[in-house]
Short mmCIF file of C-alpha atoms in Angstrom, two decimals:
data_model
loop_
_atom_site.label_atom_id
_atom_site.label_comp_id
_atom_site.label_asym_id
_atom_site.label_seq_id
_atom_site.Cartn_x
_atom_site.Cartn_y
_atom_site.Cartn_z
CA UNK A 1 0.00 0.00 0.00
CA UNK A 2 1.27 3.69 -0.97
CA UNK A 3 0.58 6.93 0.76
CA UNK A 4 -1.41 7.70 -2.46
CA UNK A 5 -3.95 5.33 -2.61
CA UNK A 6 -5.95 2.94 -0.37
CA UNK A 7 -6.57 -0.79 -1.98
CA UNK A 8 -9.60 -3.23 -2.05
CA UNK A 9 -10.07 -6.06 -3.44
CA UNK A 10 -13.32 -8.25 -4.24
CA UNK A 11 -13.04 -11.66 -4.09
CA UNK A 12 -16.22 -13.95 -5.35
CA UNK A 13 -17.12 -16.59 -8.16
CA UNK A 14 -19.00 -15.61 -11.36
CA UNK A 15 -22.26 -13.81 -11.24
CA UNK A 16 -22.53 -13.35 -7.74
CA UNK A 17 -22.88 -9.88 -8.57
CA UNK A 18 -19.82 -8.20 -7.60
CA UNK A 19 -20.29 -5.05 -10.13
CA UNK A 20 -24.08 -4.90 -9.11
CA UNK A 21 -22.57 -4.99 -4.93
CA UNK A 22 -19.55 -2.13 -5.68
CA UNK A 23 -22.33 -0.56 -7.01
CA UNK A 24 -25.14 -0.58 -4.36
CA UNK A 25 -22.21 0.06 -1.89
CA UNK A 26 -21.52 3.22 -3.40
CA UNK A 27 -25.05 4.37 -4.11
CA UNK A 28 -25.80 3.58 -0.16
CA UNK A 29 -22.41 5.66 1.23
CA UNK A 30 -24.00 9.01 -0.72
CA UNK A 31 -27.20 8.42 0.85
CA UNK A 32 -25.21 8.41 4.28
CA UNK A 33 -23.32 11.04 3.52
CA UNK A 34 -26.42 13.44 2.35
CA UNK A 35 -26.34 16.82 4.22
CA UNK A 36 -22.79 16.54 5.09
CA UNK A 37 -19.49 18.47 3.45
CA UNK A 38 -18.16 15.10 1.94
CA UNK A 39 -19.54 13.12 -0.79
CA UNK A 40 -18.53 10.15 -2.97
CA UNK A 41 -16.23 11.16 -6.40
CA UNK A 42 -15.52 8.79 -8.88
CA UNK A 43 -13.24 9.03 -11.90
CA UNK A 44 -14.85 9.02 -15.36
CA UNK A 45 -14.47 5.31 -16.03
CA UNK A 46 -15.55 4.33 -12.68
CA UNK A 47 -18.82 6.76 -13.26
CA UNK A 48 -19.97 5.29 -16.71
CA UNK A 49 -19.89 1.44 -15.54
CA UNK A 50 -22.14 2.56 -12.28
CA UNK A 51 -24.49 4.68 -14.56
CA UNK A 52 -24.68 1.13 -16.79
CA UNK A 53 -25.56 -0.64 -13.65
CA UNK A 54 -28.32 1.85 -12.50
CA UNK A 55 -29.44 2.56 -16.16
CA UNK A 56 -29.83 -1.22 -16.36
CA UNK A 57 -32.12 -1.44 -13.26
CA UNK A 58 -33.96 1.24 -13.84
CA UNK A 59 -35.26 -0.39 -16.80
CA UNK A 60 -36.04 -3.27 -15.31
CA UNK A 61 -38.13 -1.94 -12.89
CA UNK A 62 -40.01 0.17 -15.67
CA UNK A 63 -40.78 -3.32 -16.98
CA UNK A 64 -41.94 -4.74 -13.65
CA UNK A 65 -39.29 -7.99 -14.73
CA UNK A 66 -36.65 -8.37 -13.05
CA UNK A 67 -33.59 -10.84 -14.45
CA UNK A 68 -30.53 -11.04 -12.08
CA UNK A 69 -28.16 -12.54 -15.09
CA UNK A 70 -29.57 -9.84 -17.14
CA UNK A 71 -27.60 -7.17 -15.64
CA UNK A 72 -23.92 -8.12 -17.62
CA UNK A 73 -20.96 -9.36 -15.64
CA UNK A 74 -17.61 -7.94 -15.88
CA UNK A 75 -15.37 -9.83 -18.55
CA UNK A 76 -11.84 -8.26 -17.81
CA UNK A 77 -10.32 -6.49 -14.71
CA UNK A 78 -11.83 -3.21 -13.50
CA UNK A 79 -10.48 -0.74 -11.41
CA UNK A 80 -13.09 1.36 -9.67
CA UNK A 81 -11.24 4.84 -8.62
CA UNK A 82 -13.06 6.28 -6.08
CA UNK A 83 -12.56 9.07 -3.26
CA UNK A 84 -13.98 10.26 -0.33
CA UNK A 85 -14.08 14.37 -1.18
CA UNK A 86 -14.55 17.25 0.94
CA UNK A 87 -17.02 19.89 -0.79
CA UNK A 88 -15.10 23.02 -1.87
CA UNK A 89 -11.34 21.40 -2.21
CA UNK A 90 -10.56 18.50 -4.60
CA UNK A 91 -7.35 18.44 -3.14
CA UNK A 92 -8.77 17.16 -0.10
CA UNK A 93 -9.92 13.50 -0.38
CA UNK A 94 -8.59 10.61 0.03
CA UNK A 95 -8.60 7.84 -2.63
CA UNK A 96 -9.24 4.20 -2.87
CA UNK A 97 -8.80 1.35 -5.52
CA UNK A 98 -11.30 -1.23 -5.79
CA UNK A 99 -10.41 -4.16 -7.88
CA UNK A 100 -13.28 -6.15 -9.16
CA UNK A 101 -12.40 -8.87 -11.96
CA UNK A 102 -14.23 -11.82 -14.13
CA UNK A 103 -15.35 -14.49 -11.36
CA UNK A 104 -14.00 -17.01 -13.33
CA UNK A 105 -10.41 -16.23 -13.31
CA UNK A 106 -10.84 -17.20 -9.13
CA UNK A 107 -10.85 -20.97 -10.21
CA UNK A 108 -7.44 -22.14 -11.35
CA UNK A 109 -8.92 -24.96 -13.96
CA UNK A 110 -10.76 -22.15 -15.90
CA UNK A 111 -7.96 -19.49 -15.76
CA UNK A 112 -6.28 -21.66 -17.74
CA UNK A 113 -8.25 -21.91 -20.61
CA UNK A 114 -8.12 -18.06 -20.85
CA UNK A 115 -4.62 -16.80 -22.72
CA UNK A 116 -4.94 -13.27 -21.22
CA UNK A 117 -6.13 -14.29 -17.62
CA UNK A 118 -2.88 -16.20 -17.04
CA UNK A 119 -0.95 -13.21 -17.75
CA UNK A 120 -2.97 -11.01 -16.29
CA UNK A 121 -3.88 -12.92 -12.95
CA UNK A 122 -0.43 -11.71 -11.24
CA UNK A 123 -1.24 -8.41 -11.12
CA UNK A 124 -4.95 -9.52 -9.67
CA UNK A 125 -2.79 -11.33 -7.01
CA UNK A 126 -0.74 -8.32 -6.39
CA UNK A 127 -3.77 -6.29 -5.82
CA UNK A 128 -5.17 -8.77 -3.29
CA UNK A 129 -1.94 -9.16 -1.43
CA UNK A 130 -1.64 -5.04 -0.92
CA UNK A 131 -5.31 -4.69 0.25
CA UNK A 132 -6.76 -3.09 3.41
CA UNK A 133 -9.89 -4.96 2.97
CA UNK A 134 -11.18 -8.06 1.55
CA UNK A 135 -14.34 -7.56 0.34
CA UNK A 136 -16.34 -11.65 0.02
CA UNK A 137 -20.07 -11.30 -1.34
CA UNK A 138 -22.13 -13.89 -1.00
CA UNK A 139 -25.54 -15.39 -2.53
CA UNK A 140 -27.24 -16.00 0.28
CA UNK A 141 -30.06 -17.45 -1.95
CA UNK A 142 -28.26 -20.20 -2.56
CA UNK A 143 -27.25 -21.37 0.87
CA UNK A 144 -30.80 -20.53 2.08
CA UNK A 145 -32.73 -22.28 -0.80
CA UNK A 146 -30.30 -25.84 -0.62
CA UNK A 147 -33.26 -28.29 0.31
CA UNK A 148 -32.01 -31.58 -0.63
CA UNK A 149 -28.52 -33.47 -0.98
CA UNK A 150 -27.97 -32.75 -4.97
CA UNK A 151 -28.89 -28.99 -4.06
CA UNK A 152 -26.04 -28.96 -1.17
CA UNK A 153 -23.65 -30.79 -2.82
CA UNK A 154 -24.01 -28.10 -6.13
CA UNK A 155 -23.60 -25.07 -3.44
CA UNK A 156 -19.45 -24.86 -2.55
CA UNK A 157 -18.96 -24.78 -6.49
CA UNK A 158 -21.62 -22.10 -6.80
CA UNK A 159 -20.11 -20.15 -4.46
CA UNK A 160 -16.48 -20.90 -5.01
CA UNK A 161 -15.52 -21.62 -1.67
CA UNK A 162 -12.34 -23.34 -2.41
CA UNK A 163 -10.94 -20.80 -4.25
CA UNK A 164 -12.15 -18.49 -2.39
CA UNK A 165 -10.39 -19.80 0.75
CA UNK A 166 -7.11 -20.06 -0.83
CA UNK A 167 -7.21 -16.20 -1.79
CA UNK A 168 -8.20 -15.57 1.65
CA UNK A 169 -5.43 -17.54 3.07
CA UNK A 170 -3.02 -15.74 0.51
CA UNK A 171 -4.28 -11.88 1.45
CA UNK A 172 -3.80 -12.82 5.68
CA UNK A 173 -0.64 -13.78 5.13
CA UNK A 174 0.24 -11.57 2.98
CA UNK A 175 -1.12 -8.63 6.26
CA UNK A 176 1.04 -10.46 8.67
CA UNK A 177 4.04 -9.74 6.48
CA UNK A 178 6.63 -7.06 8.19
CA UNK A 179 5.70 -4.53 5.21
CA UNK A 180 1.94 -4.69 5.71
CA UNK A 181 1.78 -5.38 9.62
CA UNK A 182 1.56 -1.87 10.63
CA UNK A 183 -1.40 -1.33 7.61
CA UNK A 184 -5.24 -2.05 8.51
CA UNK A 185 -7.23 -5.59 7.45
CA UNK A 186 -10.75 -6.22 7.38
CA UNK A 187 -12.31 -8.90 5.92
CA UNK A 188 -16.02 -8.30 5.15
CA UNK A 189 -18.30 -11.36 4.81
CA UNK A 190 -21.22 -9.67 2.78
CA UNK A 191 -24.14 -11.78 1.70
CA UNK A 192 -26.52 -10.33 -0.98
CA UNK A 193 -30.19 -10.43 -2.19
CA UNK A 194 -31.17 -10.74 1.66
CA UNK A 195 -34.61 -9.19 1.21
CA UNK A 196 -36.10 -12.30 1.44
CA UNK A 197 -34.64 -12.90 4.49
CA UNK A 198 -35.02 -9.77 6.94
CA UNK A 199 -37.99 -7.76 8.05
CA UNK A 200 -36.72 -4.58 8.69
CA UNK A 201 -36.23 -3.02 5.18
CA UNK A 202 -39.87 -3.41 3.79
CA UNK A 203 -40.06 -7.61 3.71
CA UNK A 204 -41.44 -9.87 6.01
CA UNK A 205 -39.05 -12.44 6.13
CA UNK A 206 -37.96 -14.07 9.80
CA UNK A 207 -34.86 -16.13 8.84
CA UNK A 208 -32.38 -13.31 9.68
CA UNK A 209 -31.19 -15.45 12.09
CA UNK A 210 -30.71 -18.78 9.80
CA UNK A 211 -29.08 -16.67 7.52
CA UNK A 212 -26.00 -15.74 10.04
CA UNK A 213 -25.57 -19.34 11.82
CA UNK A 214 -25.83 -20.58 8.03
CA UNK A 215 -22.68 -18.05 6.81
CA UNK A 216 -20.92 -18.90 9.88
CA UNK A 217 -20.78 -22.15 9.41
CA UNK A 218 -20.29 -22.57 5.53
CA UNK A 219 -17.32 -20.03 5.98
CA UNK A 220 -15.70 -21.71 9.16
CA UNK A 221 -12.76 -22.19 7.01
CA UNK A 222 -12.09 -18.81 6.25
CA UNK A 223 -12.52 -17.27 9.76
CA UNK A 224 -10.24 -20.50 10.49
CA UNK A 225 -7.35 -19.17 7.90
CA UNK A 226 -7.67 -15.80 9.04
CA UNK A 227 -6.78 -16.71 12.76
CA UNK A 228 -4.34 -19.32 11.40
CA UNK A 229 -2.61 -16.68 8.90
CA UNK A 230 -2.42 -13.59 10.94
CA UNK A 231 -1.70 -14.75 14.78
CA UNK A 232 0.46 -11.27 15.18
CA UNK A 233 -1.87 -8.85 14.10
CA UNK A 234 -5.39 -7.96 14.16
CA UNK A 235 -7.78 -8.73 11.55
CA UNK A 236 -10.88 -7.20 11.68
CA UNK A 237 -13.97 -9.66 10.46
CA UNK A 238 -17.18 -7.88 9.53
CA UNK A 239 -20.36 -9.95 9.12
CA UNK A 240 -22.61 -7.35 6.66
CA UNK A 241 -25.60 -8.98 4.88
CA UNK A 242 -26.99 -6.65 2.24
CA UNK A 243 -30.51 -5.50 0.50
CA UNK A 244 -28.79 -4.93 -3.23
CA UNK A 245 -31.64 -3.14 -4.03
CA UNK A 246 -34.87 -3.72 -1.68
CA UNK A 247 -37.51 -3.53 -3.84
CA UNK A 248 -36.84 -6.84 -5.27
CA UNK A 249 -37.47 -10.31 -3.34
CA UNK A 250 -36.71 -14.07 -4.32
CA UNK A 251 -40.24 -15.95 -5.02
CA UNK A 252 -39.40 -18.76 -6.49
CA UNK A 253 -35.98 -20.83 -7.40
CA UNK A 254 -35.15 -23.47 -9.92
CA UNK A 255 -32.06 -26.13 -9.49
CA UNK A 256 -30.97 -26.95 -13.44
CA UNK A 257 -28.84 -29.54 -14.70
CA UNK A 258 -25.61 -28.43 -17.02
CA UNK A 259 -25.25 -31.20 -18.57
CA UNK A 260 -22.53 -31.84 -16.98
CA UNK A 261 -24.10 -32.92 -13.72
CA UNK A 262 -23.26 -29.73 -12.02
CA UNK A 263 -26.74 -27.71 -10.93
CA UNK A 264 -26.79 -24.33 -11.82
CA UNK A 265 -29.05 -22.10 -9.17
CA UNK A 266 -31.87 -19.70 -10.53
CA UNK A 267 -33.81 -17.22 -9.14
CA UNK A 268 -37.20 -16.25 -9.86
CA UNK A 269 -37.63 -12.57 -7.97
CA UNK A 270 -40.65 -10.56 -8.16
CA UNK A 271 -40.53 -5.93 -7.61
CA UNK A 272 -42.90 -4.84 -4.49
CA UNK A 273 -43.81 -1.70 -3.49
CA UNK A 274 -45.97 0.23 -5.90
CA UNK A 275 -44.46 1.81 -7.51
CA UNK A 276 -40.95 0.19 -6.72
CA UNK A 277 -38.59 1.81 -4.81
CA UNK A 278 -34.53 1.23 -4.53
CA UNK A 279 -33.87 1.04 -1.02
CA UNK A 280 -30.35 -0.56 -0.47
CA UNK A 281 -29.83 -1.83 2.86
CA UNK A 282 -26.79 -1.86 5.08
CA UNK A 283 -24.29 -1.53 1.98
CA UNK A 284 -22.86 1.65 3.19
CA UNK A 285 -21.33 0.08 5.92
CA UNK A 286 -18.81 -1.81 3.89
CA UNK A 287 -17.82 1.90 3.30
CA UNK A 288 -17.80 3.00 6.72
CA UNK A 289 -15.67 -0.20 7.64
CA UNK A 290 -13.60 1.24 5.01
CA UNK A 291 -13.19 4.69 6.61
CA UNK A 292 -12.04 2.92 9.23
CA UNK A 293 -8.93 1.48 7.51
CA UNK A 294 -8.55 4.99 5.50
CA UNK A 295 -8.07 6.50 8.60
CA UNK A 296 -5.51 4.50 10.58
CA UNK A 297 -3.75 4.00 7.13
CA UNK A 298 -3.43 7.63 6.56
CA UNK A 299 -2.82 8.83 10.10
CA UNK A 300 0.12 6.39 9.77
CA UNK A 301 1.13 7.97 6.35
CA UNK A 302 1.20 11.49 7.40
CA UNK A 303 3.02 10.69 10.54
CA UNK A 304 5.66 8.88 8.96
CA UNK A 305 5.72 12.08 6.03
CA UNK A 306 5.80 14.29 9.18
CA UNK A 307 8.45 12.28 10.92
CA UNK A 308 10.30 12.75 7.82
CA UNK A 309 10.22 16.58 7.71
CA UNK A 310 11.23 17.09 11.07
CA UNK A 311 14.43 15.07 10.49
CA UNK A 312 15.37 17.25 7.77
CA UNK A 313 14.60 19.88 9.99
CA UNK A 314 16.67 18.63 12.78
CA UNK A 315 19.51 17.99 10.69
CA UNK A 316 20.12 21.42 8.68
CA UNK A 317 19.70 22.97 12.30
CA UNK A 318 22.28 20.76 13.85
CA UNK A 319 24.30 21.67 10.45
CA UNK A 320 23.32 25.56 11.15
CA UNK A 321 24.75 24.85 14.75
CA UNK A 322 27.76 22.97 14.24
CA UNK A 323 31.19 24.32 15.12
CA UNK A 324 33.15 25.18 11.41
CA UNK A 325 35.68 27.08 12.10
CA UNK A 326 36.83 30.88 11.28
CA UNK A 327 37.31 29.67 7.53
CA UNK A 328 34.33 27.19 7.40
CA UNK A 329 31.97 29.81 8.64
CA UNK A 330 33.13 32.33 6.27
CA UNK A 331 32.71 30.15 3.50
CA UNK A 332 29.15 28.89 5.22
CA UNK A 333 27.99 32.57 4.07
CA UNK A 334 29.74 33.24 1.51
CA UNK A 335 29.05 30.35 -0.24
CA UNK A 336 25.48 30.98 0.28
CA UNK A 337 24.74 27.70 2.48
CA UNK A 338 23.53 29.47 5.01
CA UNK A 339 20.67 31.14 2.70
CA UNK A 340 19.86 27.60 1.57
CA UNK A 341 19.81 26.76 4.92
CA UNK A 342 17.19 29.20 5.99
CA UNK A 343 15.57 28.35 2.77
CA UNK A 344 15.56 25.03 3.17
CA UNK A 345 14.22 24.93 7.08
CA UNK A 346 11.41 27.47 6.06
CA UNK A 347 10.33 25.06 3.37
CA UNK A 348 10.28 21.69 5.67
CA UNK A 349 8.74 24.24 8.42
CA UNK A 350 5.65 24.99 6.09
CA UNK A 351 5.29 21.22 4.53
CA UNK A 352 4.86 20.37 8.70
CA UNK A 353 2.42 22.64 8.97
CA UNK A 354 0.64 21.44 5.10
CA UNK A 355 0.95 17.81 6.41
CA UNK A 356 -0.77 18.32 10.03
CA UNK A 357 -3.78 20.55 8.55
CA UNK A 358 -4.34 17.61 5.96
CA UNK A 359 -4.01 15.07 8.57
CA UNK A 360 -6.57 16.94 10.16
CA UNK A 361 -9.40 17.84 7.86
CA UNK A 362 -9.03 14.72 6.31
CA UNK A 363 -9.46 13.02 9.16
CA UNK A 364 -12.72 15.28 10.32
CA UNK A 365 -14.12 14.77 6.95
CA UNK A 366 -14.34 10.84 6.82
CA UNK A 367 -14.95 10.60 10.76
CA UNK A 368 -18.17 11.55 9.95
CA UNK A 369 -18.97 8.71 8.39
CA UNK A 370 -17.01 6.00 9.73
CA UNK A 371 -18.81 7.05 13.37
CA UNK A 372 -22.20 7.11 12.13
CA UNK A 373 -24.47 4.55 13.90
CA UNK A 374 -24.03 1.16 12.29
CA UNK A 375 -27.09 -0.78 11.08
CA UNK A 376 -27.97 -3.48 13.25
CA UNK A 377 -27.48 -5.49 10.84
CA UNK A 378 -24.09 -5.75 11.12
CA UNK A 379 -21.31 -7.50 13.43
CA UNK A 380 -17.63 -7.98 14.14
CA UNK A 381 -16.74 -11.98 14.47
#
């Protein structure tokens, strides 16, 4: 991780919608952040693919249908830029790097069969390894819905959990390295489509409750390899099941044969509320877990940056100070050294100053957030 940006990475099988959850995530943080002097800023490329995403739902509720695997995938590695801005000063924000990529590539057997994954898959990796958060969404439709043997059996491919667990294993250790022990780590367990399953966002569902012991046990292995992986440091472990989009609820599923003898899961959903509304649940807190990490990560940047500045400080004053000499003084002056000197201290002096106003407004700015009340929703494991 640099000083300059703050990295996240994504980590999920195909279609599990991890566009569609980058998306609601931002969506939700400006609705938290509505009435206050920051808001969420996005780079042009980052802006266009979430005005796809919304575009794409807004038709479909104009249509009153409502087709999961019709809102597209992503097919090659995305970078969202994003930043957490202070009105007035676009110099003031501080910027992450959210790495979302095709599902596919997680599993090793069809990476392979894809030229330009292979090459590309290191600097995926890289990404991972360098990350402040790991961000794992999950369909909780298909743990919920798994009935019968053939259903269960189809669910750890569905939901990639072996590959998922060895990227998870690969991003703690990678934290408890000496370079990244001082850096924050969350990992965020975020299960989506939950509308079914809560009661407090417009549904009527009561399984809230299944829906946690279920994730906690079907991802005892990870919570396992984080504990295992990182016994010298802390890592944070956020349980945060989502509403993607709240006015749309699972009525009916369907458990289809491949061909291959692998089941493929679909979901029949139905819009309520008339007319339908968007109402993204509990999504914003991935970004206030977030804040969290931008926070310590920065406080530790700016202090080293200070730290910095006050030994160049300290040095051209013990130079100023130090004994020379009739001759060595004279040609101190005359040499113009001394100016430089003066010069040189005035300039450090002011980039202390720069550095602990920064430190400071920045830090005001995303506080806000990061210590707004957290939906119930949500819990540290």
């Amino acid at each position: 991780m640099t000083a300059q940006t703050f990295k996240v990475a994504v980590v999920g099988p195909s279609r599990v919608g991890k566009t569609t959850l980058l998306t609601a995530i931002l969506s939700d943080t400006n609705r938290m952040l509505a009435g206050t002097p920051v808001s969420v800023a996005m780079d042009e490329a980052t802006e266009k693919r979430v005005s796809v995403q919304r575009k794409e739902l807004r038709r479909a509720i104009e249509a009153q249908e409502f087709n999961p695997a019709a809102l597209e995938g992503n097919q090659q590695i995305v970078h969202y830029h994003v930043s957490l801005r202070a009105a007035g000063d676009e110099a003031l924000e501080i910027p992450f790097d959210i790495l979302d990529y095709p599902g596919g590539w997680l599993d090793p057997a069809k990476r392979a069969d894809v030229p330009h994954a292979q090459q590309r898959w290191p600097q995926c990796e890289r990404h991972i390894e360098d990350s402040v958060m790991l961000l794992v969404p999950i369909d909780s439709a298909v743990l919920m819905e798994a009935v019968t043997p053939a259903h269960r059996r189809a669910v750890p491919d569905l939901l990639g959990l072996e590959d998922t667990e060895a990227m998870v294993r690969k991003w703690a250790r990678s934290r408890n390295r000496e370079e990244h022990r001082q850096e924050p780590a969350v990992l965020v367990l975020a299960p989506m489509k939950c509308e079914k399953y809560f009661d407090d966002n417009g549904g009527t569902g009561r399984d809230a409750g299944r829906l946690r012991a279920t994730i906690r046990a079907k991802y005892a292995n990870v919570l396992e390899i984080v504990r295992e992986e990182a016994q010298d440091r802390p890592v944070r472990i956020v349980y945060a099941p989502i509403d993607t989009y709240g006015c749309v609820e699972l009525m009916d599923t369907e458990w289809v044969d491949d061909g291959s003898g692998q089941l493929l899961f679909r979901g029949h959903y139905r819009f309520r509320g008339n007319p339908p509304r968007i109402s993204v649940k509990a999504a914003g807190s991935v970004m206030q877990q977030l804040c969290g990490c931008l926070i310590d990560g920065r406080d530790a940047a700016e202090a080293e940056n200070l730290a910095g500045y006050r030994v160049g400080v300290r040095n051209l004053l013990d130079r100023h100070a130090q004994p020379k000499g009739f001759w060595g003084t004279l040609g101190y002056h005359l040499g113009g050294e001394a100016a430089e000197n003066r010069r040189d201290r005035t300039y450090l002096g002011g980039q202390i100053d720069a550095a602990t106003r920064r430190r400071i407004q920045l830090t005001e700015a995303v506080e806000k957030l990061a210590k707004m009340p957290q939906d119930q929703r949500i819990e540290e494991w």
